[in-house]
PDB file of C-alpha atoms in Angstrom:
ATOM      1  CA  MET A   1      84.240  47.779  88.215  1.00 45.00           C
ATOM      2  CA  MET A   2      82.364  44.460  87.962  1.00 47.00           C
ATOM      3  CA  MET A   3      85.656  42.649  87.439  1.00 44.00           C
ATOM      4  CA  GLN A   4      87.077  44.247  90.601  1.00 45.00           C
ATOM      5  CA  LYS A   5      83.992  43.197  92.586  1.00 47.00           C
ATOM      6  CA  ALA A   6      84.402  39.644  91.328  1.00 42.00           C
ATOM      7  CA  LEU A   7      88.060  39.624  92.309  1.00 41.00           C
ATOM      8  CA  ASP A   8      87.181  40.961  95.773  1.00 48.00           C
ATOM      9  CA  VAL A   9      84.810  38.010  96.220  1.00 47.00           C
ATOM     10  CA  LEU A  10      87.403  35.468  95.099  1.00 46.00           C
ATOM     11  CA  TYR A  11      90.335  37.174  96.831  1.00 56.00           C
ATOM     12  CA  PRO A  12      89.004  39.348  99.682  1.00 66.00           C
ATOM     13  CA  PRO A  13      91.219  42.404 100.309  1.00 73.00           C
ATOM     14  CA  GLN A  14      93.300  42.195 103.465  1.00 77.00           C
ATOM     15  CA  CYS A  15      94.569  44.668 106.035  1.00 77.00           C
ATOM     16  CA  LEU A  16      98.072  45.867 105.238  1.00 75.00           C
ATOM     17  CA  THR A  17      99.445  45.089 108.661  1.00 74.00           C
ATOM     18  CA  CYS A  18      97.479  42.186 110.186  1.00 76.00           C
ATOM     19  CA  ASN A  19      95.968  40.469 107.095  1.00 71.00           C
ATOM     20  CA  ALA A  20      92.424  40.661 108.446  1.00 79.00           C
ATOM     21  CA  THR A  21      89.743  40.981 105.767  1.00 75.00           C
ATOM     22  CA  VAL A  22      88.732  44.567 104.948  1.00 70.00           C
ATOM     23  CA  GLU A  23      85.744  45.847 102.988  1.00 65.00           C
ATOM     24  CA  THR A  24      87.746  47.274 100.086  1.00 60.00           C
ATOM     25  CA  ALA A  25      91.397  47.374  99.072  1.00 57.00           C
ATOM     26  CA  ASP A  26      91.196  51.183  99.155  1.00 60.00           C
ATOM     27  CA  SER A  27      90.645  51.175 102.907  1.00 60.00           C
ATOM     28  CA  GLY A  28      94.094  49.651 103.442  1.00 74.00           C
ATOM     29  CA  LEU A  29      93.713  48.966 107.161  1.00 79.00           C
ATOM     30  CA  CYS A  30      91.125  47.201 109.264  1.00 82.00           C
ATOM     31  CA  ALA A  31      89.362  49.236 111.940  1.00 81.00           C
ATOM     32  CA  ASP A  32      91.557  47.854 114.708  1.00 81.00           C
ATOM     33  CA  CYS A  33      94.848  48.623 112.930  1.00 79.00           C
ATOM     34  CA  TRP A  34      93.575  52.033 111.831  1.00 78.00           C
ATOM     35  CA  GLY A  35      93.092  52.924 115.489  1.00 79.00           C
ATOM     36  CA  LYS A  36      96.629  51.763 116.292  1.00 79.00           C
ATOM     37  CA  THR A  37      98.263  53.753 113.504  1.00 82.00           C
ATOM     38  CA  PRO A  38      99.781  57.119 114.546  1.00 83.00           C
ATOM     39  CA  PHE A  39      98.230  59.298 111.852  1.00 88.00           C
ATOM     40  CA  ILE A  40      98.778  63.037 112.262  1.00 91.00           C
ATOM     41  CA  THR A  41      95.357  64.643 112.560  1.00 87.00           C
ATOM     42  CA  GLY A  42      95.767  67.620 114.907  1.00 86.00           C
ATOM     43  CA  PRO A  43      97.972  70.730 114.780  1.00 89.00           C
ATOM     44  CA  ALA A  44     101.100  70.108 112.729  1.00 92.00           C
ATOM     45  CA  CYS A  45     104.208  71.932 111.586  1.00 93.00           C
ATOM     46  CA  ASP A  46     103.580  73.656 108.257  1.00 95.00           C
ATOM     47  CA  CYS A  47     107.160  72.985 107.187  1.00 95.00           C
ATOM     48  CA  CYS A  48     107.702  69.304 107.979  1.00 93.00           C
ATOM     49  CA  GLY A  49     104.296  67.986 109.021  1.00 93.00           C
ATOM     50  CA  THR A  50     105.234  66.749 112.466  1.00 92.00           C
ATOM     51  CA  SER A  51     102.558  66.752 115.156  1.00 88.00           C
ATOM     52  CA  LEU A  52     102.539  69.797 117.431  1.00 88.00           C
ATOM     53  CA  PRO A  53     101.433  69.371 121.042  1.00 77.00           C
ATOM     54  CA  GLY A  54     101.741  73.164 121.410  1.00 60.00           C
ATOM     55  CA  GLN A  55     101.680  75.919 118.815  1.00 55.00           C
ATOM     56  CA  GLU A  56     104.683  77.967 117.782  1.00 49.00           C
ATOM     57  CA  ILE A  57     103.713  80.715 115.344  1.00 52.00           C
ATOM     58  CA  ASP A  58     106.091  82.270 112.831  1.00 48.00           C
ATOM     59  CA  ASP A  59     104.736  84.646 110.206  1.00 48.00           C
ATOM     60  CA  GLY A  60     101.285  83.181 110.754  1.00 50.00           C
ATOM     61  CA  ARG A  61     102.404  79.591 110.135  1.00 73.00           C
ATOM     62  CA  LEU A  62     102.776  76.805 112.681  1.00 87.00           C
ATOM     63  CA  LYS A  63     106.318  75.456 112.966  1.00 90.00           C
ATOM     64  CA  CYS A  64     108.033  72.910 115.171  1.00 90.00           C
ATOM     65  CA  ASP A  65     111.182  73.765 117.115  1.00 89.00           C
ATOM     66  CA  ASP A  66     113.441  72.222 114.460  1.00 90.00           C
ATOM     67  CA  CYS A  67     111.881  74.185 111.608  1.00 92.00           C
ATOM     68  CA  LEU A  68     112.040  77.409 113.598  1.00 92.00           C
ATOM     69  CA  THR A  69     115.800  77.024 114.000  1.00 91.00           C
ATOM     70  CA  VAL A  70     116.892  75.202 110.819  1.00 90.00           C
ATOM     71  CA  SER A  71     116.706  76.745 107.362  1.00 91.00           C
ATOM     72  CA  ARG A  72     114.728  74.576 104.942  1.00 95.00           C
ATOM     73  CA  ALA A  73     115.138  74.743 101.171  1.00 96.00           C
ATOM     74  CA  TRP A  74     111.520  73.695 100.674  1.00 97.00           C
ATOM     75  CA  SER A  75     108.504  75.877 101.461  1.00 97.00           C
ATOM     76  CA  ARG A  76     105.914  73.625 103.088  1.00 97.00           C
ATOM     77  CA  GLY A  77     105.750  70.002 104.177  1.00 97.00           C
ATOM     78  CA  ARG A  78     103.255  67.346 105.187  1.00 97.00           C
ATOM     79  CA  SER A  79     103.473  63.934 106.860  1.00 96.00           C
ATOM     80  CA  VAL A  80     100.892  61.173 106.993  1.00 95.00           C
ATOM     81  CA  GLY A  81     101.923  60.013 110.460  1.00 93.00           C
ATOM     82  CA  LEU A  82     104.598  59.662 113.082  1.00 92.00           C
ATOM     83  CA  TYR A  83     107.294  57.035 112.674  1.00 91.00           C
ATOM     84  CA  GLY A  84     106.151  54.351 115.067  1.00 85.00           C
ATOM     85  CA  ALA A  85     103.803  51.402 115.511  1.00 81.00           C
ATOM     86  CA  ASN A  86     102.070  50.386 112.250  1.00 85.00           C
ATOM     87  CA  ILE A  87     103.612  53.139 110.148  1.00 87.00           C
ATOM     88  CA  ARG A  88     107.122  52.031 111.127  1.00 89.00           C
ATOM     89  CA  GLN A  89     106.163  48.486 110.149  1.00 87.00           C
ATOM     90  CA  MET A  90     104.936  49.730 106.758  1.00 86.00           C
ATOM     91  CA  VAL A  91     108.109  51.707 106.096  1.00 87.00           C
ATOM     92  CA  LEU A  92     110.347  48.759 106.923  1.00 87.00           C
ATOM     93  CA  SER A  93     108.234  46.442 104.761  1.00 85.00           C
ATOM     94  CA  LEU A  94     108.447  48.880 101.876  1.00 82.00           C
ATOM     95  CA  LYS A  95     112.213  49.214 102.195  1.00 80.00           C
ATOM     96  CA  HIS A  96     113.334  45.748 103.117  1.00 77.00           C
ATOM     97  CA  GLY A  97     110.437  43.322 103.006  1.00 65.00           C
ATOM     98  CA  ASP A  98     109.195  43.383  99.409  1.00 73.00           C
ATOM     99  CA  GLY A  99     106.105  45.250 100.580  1.00 74.00           C
ATOM    100  CA  ALA A 100     105.521  47.088  97.302  1.00 81.00           C
ATOM    101  CA  GLU A 101     101.760  46.580  97.675  1.00 84.00           C
ATOM    102  CA  LEU A 102     101.846  49.116 100.511  1.00 86.00           C
ATOM    103  CA  ALA A 103     102.823  51.916  98.128  1.00 89.00           C
ATOM    104  CA  LYS A 104      99.370  52.501  96.606  1.00 91.00           C
ATOM    105  CA  PRO A 105      97.442  53.099  99.838  1.00 90.00           C
ATOM    106  CA  ALA A 106     100.405  55.065 101.226  1.00 92.00           C
ATOM    107  CA  GLY A 107     100.378  57.242  98.110  1.00 94.00           C
ATOM    108  CA  ARG A 108      96.655  57.887  98.521  1.00 93.00           C
ATOM    109  CA  TRP A 109      97.155  58.901 102.157  1.00 93.00           C
ATOM    110  CA  MET A 110      99.965  61.220 101.112  1.00 96.00           C
ATOM    111  CA  ALA A 111      97.778  62.797  98.424  1.00 97.00           C
ATOM    112  CA  ARG A 112      95.185  63.626 101.064  1.00 95.00           C
ATOM    113  CA  ALA A 113      97.789  64.935 103.503  1.00 95.00           C
ATOM    114  CA  ALA A 114      99.321  67.207 100.835  1.00 97.00           C
ATOM    115  CA  LYS A 115      96.132  68.273  99.061  1.00 96.00           C
ATOM    116  CA  ASP A 116      96.587  71.932 100.021  1.00 95.00           C
ATOM    117  CA  LEU A 117     100.087  71.913  98.496  1.00 97.00           C
ATOM    118  CA  ILE A 118      98.959  70.567  95.127  1.00 97.00           C
ATOM    119  CA  SER A 119      97.976  72.626  92.085  1.00 97.00           C
ATOM    120  CA  PRO A 120      97.290  71.531  88.498  1.00 97.00           C
ATOM    121  CA  GLN A 121     100.849  72.606  87.590  1.00 97.00           C
ATOM    122  CA  THR A 122     102.563  70.605  90.338  1.00 98.00           C
ATOM    123  CA  LEU A 123     105.174  68.066  89.252  1.00 98.00           C
ATOM    124  CA  VAL A 124     105.569  65.100  91.614  1.00 98.00           C
ATOM    125  CA  ALA A 125     109.000  63.513  92.005  1.00 98.00           C
ATOM    126  CA  PRO A 126     110.479  60.922  94.373  1.00 98.00           C
ATOM    127  CA  VAL A 127     113.686  61.114  96.354  1.00 97.00           C
ATOM    128  CA  PRO A 128     116.081  59.097  94.153  1.00 96.00           C
ATOM    129  CA  LEU A 129     117.963  55.934  95.041  1.00 91.00           C
ATOM    130  CA  HIS A 130     121.519  55.363  93.874  1.00 89.00           C
ATOM    131  CA  TRP A 131     121.484  52.932  90.936  1.00 86.00           C
ATOM    132  CA  SER A 132     123.365  50.260  92.895  1.00 86.00           C
ATOM    133  CA  ARG A 133     120.825  50.340  95.729  1.00 84.00           C
ATOM    134  CA  LEU A 134     117.958  50.318  93.242  1.00 82.00           C
ATOM    135  CA  LEU A 135     119.465  47.236  91.583  1.00 82.00           C
ATOM    136  CA  LYS A 136     119.685  45.457  94.937  1.00 83.00           C
ATOM    137  CA  ARG A 137     116.232  46.493  96.192  1.00 81.00           C
ATOM    138  CA  ARG A 138     114.593  46.174  92.743  1.00 85.00           C
ATOM    139  CA  TYR A 139     112.325  49.177  93.274  1.00 88.00           C
ATOM    140  CA  ASN A 140     112.367  52.660  94.754  1.00 92.00           C
ATOM    141  CA  GLN A 141     109.674  52.758  97.440  1.00 92.00           C
ATOM    142  CA  SER A 142     109.460  56.553  97.226  1.00 95.00           C
ATOM    143  CA  ALA A 143     108.882  56.332  93.471  1.00 96.00           C
ATOM    144  CA  LEU A 144     106.032  53.847  93.924  1.00 95.00           C
ATOM    145  CA  MET A 145     104.349  56.118  96.465  1.00 95.00           C
ATOM    146  CA  ALA A 146     104.939  59.217  94.335  1.00 97.00           C
ATOM    147  CA  SER A 147     103.343  57.519  91.336  1.00 97.00           C
ATOM    148  CA  ALA A 148     100.294  56.545  93.401  1.00 96.00           C
ATOM    149  CA  LEU A 149     100.032  60.088  94.793  1.00 97.00           C
ATOM    150  CA  ALA A 150     100.204  61.648  91.324  1.00 98.00           C
ATOM    151  CA  GLN A 151      97.576  59.261  89.992  1.00 96.00           C
ATOM    152  CA  GLN A 152      95.267  59.984  92.920  1.00 96.00           C
ATOM    153  CA  ALA A 153      95.681  63.759  92.541  1.00 97.00           C
ATOM    154  CA  GLY A 154      95.605  63.738  88.737  1.00 97.00           C
ATOM    155  CA  ILE A 155      98.895  65.620  88.331  1.00 98.00           C
ATOM    156  CA  ALA A 156     102.170  65.091  86.484  1.00 98.00           C
ATOM    157  CA  TYR A 157     104.816  62.668  87.721  1.00 98.00           C
ATOM    158  CA  CYS A 158     108.505  62.386  86.852  1.00 97.00           C
ATOM    159  CA  GLN A 159     110.198  59.278  88.218  1.00 96.00           C
ATOM    160  CA  ASP A 160     113.752  60.231  87.258  1.00 96.00           C
ATOM    161  CA  LEU A 161     113.706  63.977  87.885  1.00 97.00           C
ATOM    162  CA  MET A 162     116.655  63.666  90.278  1.00 97.00           C
ATOM    163  CA  ILE A 163     119.797  61.529  90.435  1.00 95.00           C
ATOM    164  CA  ARG A 164     122.146  60.562  93.273  1.00 93.00           C
ATOM    165  CA  ARG A 165     125.796  61.104  92.417  1.00 88.00           C
ATOM    166  CA  HIS A 166     127.220  58.693  94.963  1.00 81.00           C
ATOM    167  CA  LYS A 167     126.065  55.753  97.018  1.00 79.00           C
ATOM    168  CA  THR A 168     125.826  57.006 100.590  1.00 77.00           C
ATOM    169  CA  PRO A 169     126.134  55.038 103.818  1.00 70.00           C
ATOM    170  CA  THR A 170     122.998  54.515 105.856  1.00 73.00           C
ATOM    171  CA  LEU A 171     121.992  57.660 107.712  1.00 76.00           C
ATOM    172  CA  ASP A 172     120.622  55.717 110.685  1.00 74.00           C
ATOM    173  CA  GLY A 173     122.349  56.772 113.877  1.00 74.00           C
ATOM    174  CA  LYS A 174     123.982  59.823 112.286  1.00 74.00           C
ATOM    175  CA  SER A 175     123.626  63.301 113.754  1.00 77.00           C
ATOM    176  CA  ALA A 176     121.809  66.035 111.845  1.00 78.00           C
ATOM    177  CA  GLN A 177     125.138  67.627 110.879  1.00 84.00           C
ATOM    178  CA  GLU A 178     126.595  64.300 109.742  1.00 80.00           C
ATOM    179  CA  ARG A 179     123.502  63.648 107.630  1.00 81.00           C
ATOM    180  CA  SER A 180     123.789  67.094 106.084  1.00 80.00           C
ATOM    181  CA  ASP A 181     127.494  66.603 105.286  1.00 77.00           C
ATOM    182  CA  ILE A 182     126.844  63.208 103.695  1.00 76.00           C
ATOM    183  CA  MET A 183     124.032  64.486 101.479  1.00 80.00           C
ATOM    184  CA  SER A 184     125.590  67.836 100.535  1.00 77.00           C
ATOM    185  CA  GLY A 185     126.044  68.028  96.754  1.00 81.00           C
ATOM    186  CA  ASN A 186     124.916  64.444  96.241  1.00 84.00           C
ATOM    187  CA  ILE A 187     121.633  65.172  94.430  1.00 94.00           C
ATOM    188  CA  PHE A 188     121.210  66.855  91.057  1.00 95.00           C
ATOM    189  CA  VAL A 189     118.391  67.254  88.555  1.00 97.00           C
ATOM    190  CA  HIS A 190     118.585  65.080  85.447  1.00 96.00           C
ATOM    191  CA  PRO A 191     119.762  67.397  82.635  1.00 95.00           C
ATOM    192  CA  ARG A 192     117.057  66.090  80.295  1.00 95.00           C
ATOM    193  CA  ARG A 193     114.291  66.683  82.850  1.00 95.00           C
ATOM    194  CA  LYS A 194     115.006  70.333  83.647  1.00 95.00           C
ATOM    195  CA  ILE A 195     112.676  71.525  80.912  1.00 95.00           C
ATOM    196  CA  ARG A 196     109.755  69.649  82.485  1.00 94.00           C
ATOM    197  CA  MET A 197     110.388  71.313  85.824  1.00 95.00           C
ATOM    198  CA  ALA A 198     111.317  74.841  84.776  1.00 94.00           C
ATOM    199  CA  GLY A 199     109.053  77.469  86.333  1.00 96.00           C
ATOM    200  CA  ARG A 200     106.648  75.035  87.967  1.00 97.00           C
ATOM    201  CA  PRO A 201     106.131  73.835  91.561  1.00 98.00           C
ATOM    202  CA  VAL A 202     107.606  70.501  92.583  1.00 98.00           C
ATOM    203  CA  LEU A 203     106.316  68.132  95.258  1.00 98.00           C
ATOM    204  CA  ILE A 204     109.021  65.789  96.533  1.00 98.00           C
ATOM    205  CA  VAL A 205     107.967  62.429  97.999  1.00 98.00           C
ATOM    206  CA  ASP A 206     109.901  60.298 100.491  1.00 96.00           C
ATOM    207  CA  ASP A 207     109.105  57.566 102.982  1.00 94.00           C
ATOM    208  CA  VAL A 208     110.616  59.020 106.162  1.00 94.00           C
ATOM    209  CA  MET A 209     111.923  62.381 107.328  1.00 94.00           C
ATOM    210  CA  THR A 210     114.330  62.465 110.263  1.00 92.00           C
ATOM    211  CA  SER A 211     116.601  65.513 110.127  1.00 90.00           C
ATOM    212  CA  GLY A 212     115.475  66.496 106.630  1.00 92.00           C
ATOM    213  CA  ALA A 213     118.983  66.313 105.123  1.00 93.00           C
ATOM    214  CA  THR A 214     117.943  64.214 102.121  1.00 94.00           C
ATOM    215  CA  LEU A 215     114.912  66.371 101.368  1.00 96.00           C
ATOM    216  CA  GLN A 216     117.074  69.475 101.801  1.00 95.00           C
ATOM    217  CA  ALA A 217     119.503  68.227  99.156  1.00 95.00           C
ATOM    218  CA  CYS A 218     116.650  67.372  96.779  1.00 97.00           C
ATOM    219  CA  ALA A 219     114.808  70.664  97.269  1.00 97.00           C
ATOM    220  CA  GLY A 220     117.982  72.674  96.828  1.00 96.00           C
ATOM    221  CA  ALA A 221     118.792  70.861  93.595  1.00 96.00           C
ATOM    222  CA  CYS A 222     115.307  71.528  92.208  1.00 97.00           C
ATOM    223  CA  LEU A 223     115.415  75.229  93.061  1.00 97.00           C
ATOM    224  CA  ILE A 224     118.848  75.618  91.467  1.00 96.00           C
ATOM    225  CA  ALA A 225     117.543  73.870  88.339  1.00 96.00           C
ATOM    226  CA  GLY A 226     114.589  76.247  87.974  1.00 96.00           C
ATOM    227  CA  ALA A 227     111.623  75.039  90.048  1.00 97.00           C
ATOM    228  CA  SER A 228     109.327  77.894  91.065  1.00 97.00           C
ATOM    229  CA  ARG A 229     108.938  76.402  94.553  1.00 97.00           C
ATOM    230  CA  VAL A 230     109.384  73.068  96.290  1.00 98.00           C
ATOM    231  CA  ASP A 231     107.152  71.346  98.839  1.00 98.00           C
ATOM    232  CA  VAL A 232     107.585  67.930 100.440  1.00 98.00           C
ATOM    233  CA  VAL A 233     105.422  65.091 101.714  1.00 98.00           C
ATOM    234  CA  VAL A 234     106.484  61.973 103.594  1.00 97.00           C
ATOM    235  CA  LEU A 235     104.763  58.879 104.875  1.00 95.00           C
ATOM    236  CA  ALA A 236     106.349  59.226 108.307  1.00 95.00           C
ATOM    237  CA  ARG A 237     108.018  61.929 110.368  1.00 94.00           C
ATOM    238  CA  VAL A 238     110.430  60.862 113.102  1.00 92.00           C
ATOM    239  CA  ALA A 239     109.463  62.815 116.212  1.00 80.00           C
ATOM    240  CA  LYS A 240     112.303  64.515 118.039  1.00 69.00           C
ATOM    241  CA  ASP A 241     111.604  62.615 121.241  1.00 56.00           C
ATOM    242  CA  ALA A 242     111.035  59.286 119.520  1.00 46.00           C
TER     243      ALA A 242
END
């Protein structure tokens, strides 16, 4: 603790998006950037975490229009914020700008957003990257956030629970059906990790949810391999009208 205080004096922690000095590294954002970040704080879909301006009720649970009409393999979902403004900047930095330092505060935010989905038995796992993309990027941003979430919540983490069979093209600009077709059958659970997951709940972590095709493939693979249930949490949810 004293060492950390000394380091904070020598190297004051900075805001993740504007580099202004902040009180502690844990805060992540300065007050100004915090106010400009589209965190989800009001009513939200229980299945994907998107913000709900109105309330659609299904079996006592709030759901957005997409989740009322599309079958999800996972049970419940949470999102830290909407994909826009500062959160979009963070996601792009994580993916393409060597912004690995963003993963720890993002993981802490995700742990808070998903706290009602977490039990002592929960196993946290990231959406996997194909090995060739991991080699090029040098890290899996979802894995870094999942590790931070698990550490914050004090629960088990498995970095390589799932594997991608094939390298897929970017899903940007693809329709929901095209995304689903691309991801269908492309995720499976590592044969040597099934025993860790058998009969226990899994929390899948990703950076962004658009249509949910990638999370659908991951959740389906986990259920087939023996998970008792699957929930999801993402840093950002792309709003339908975004």
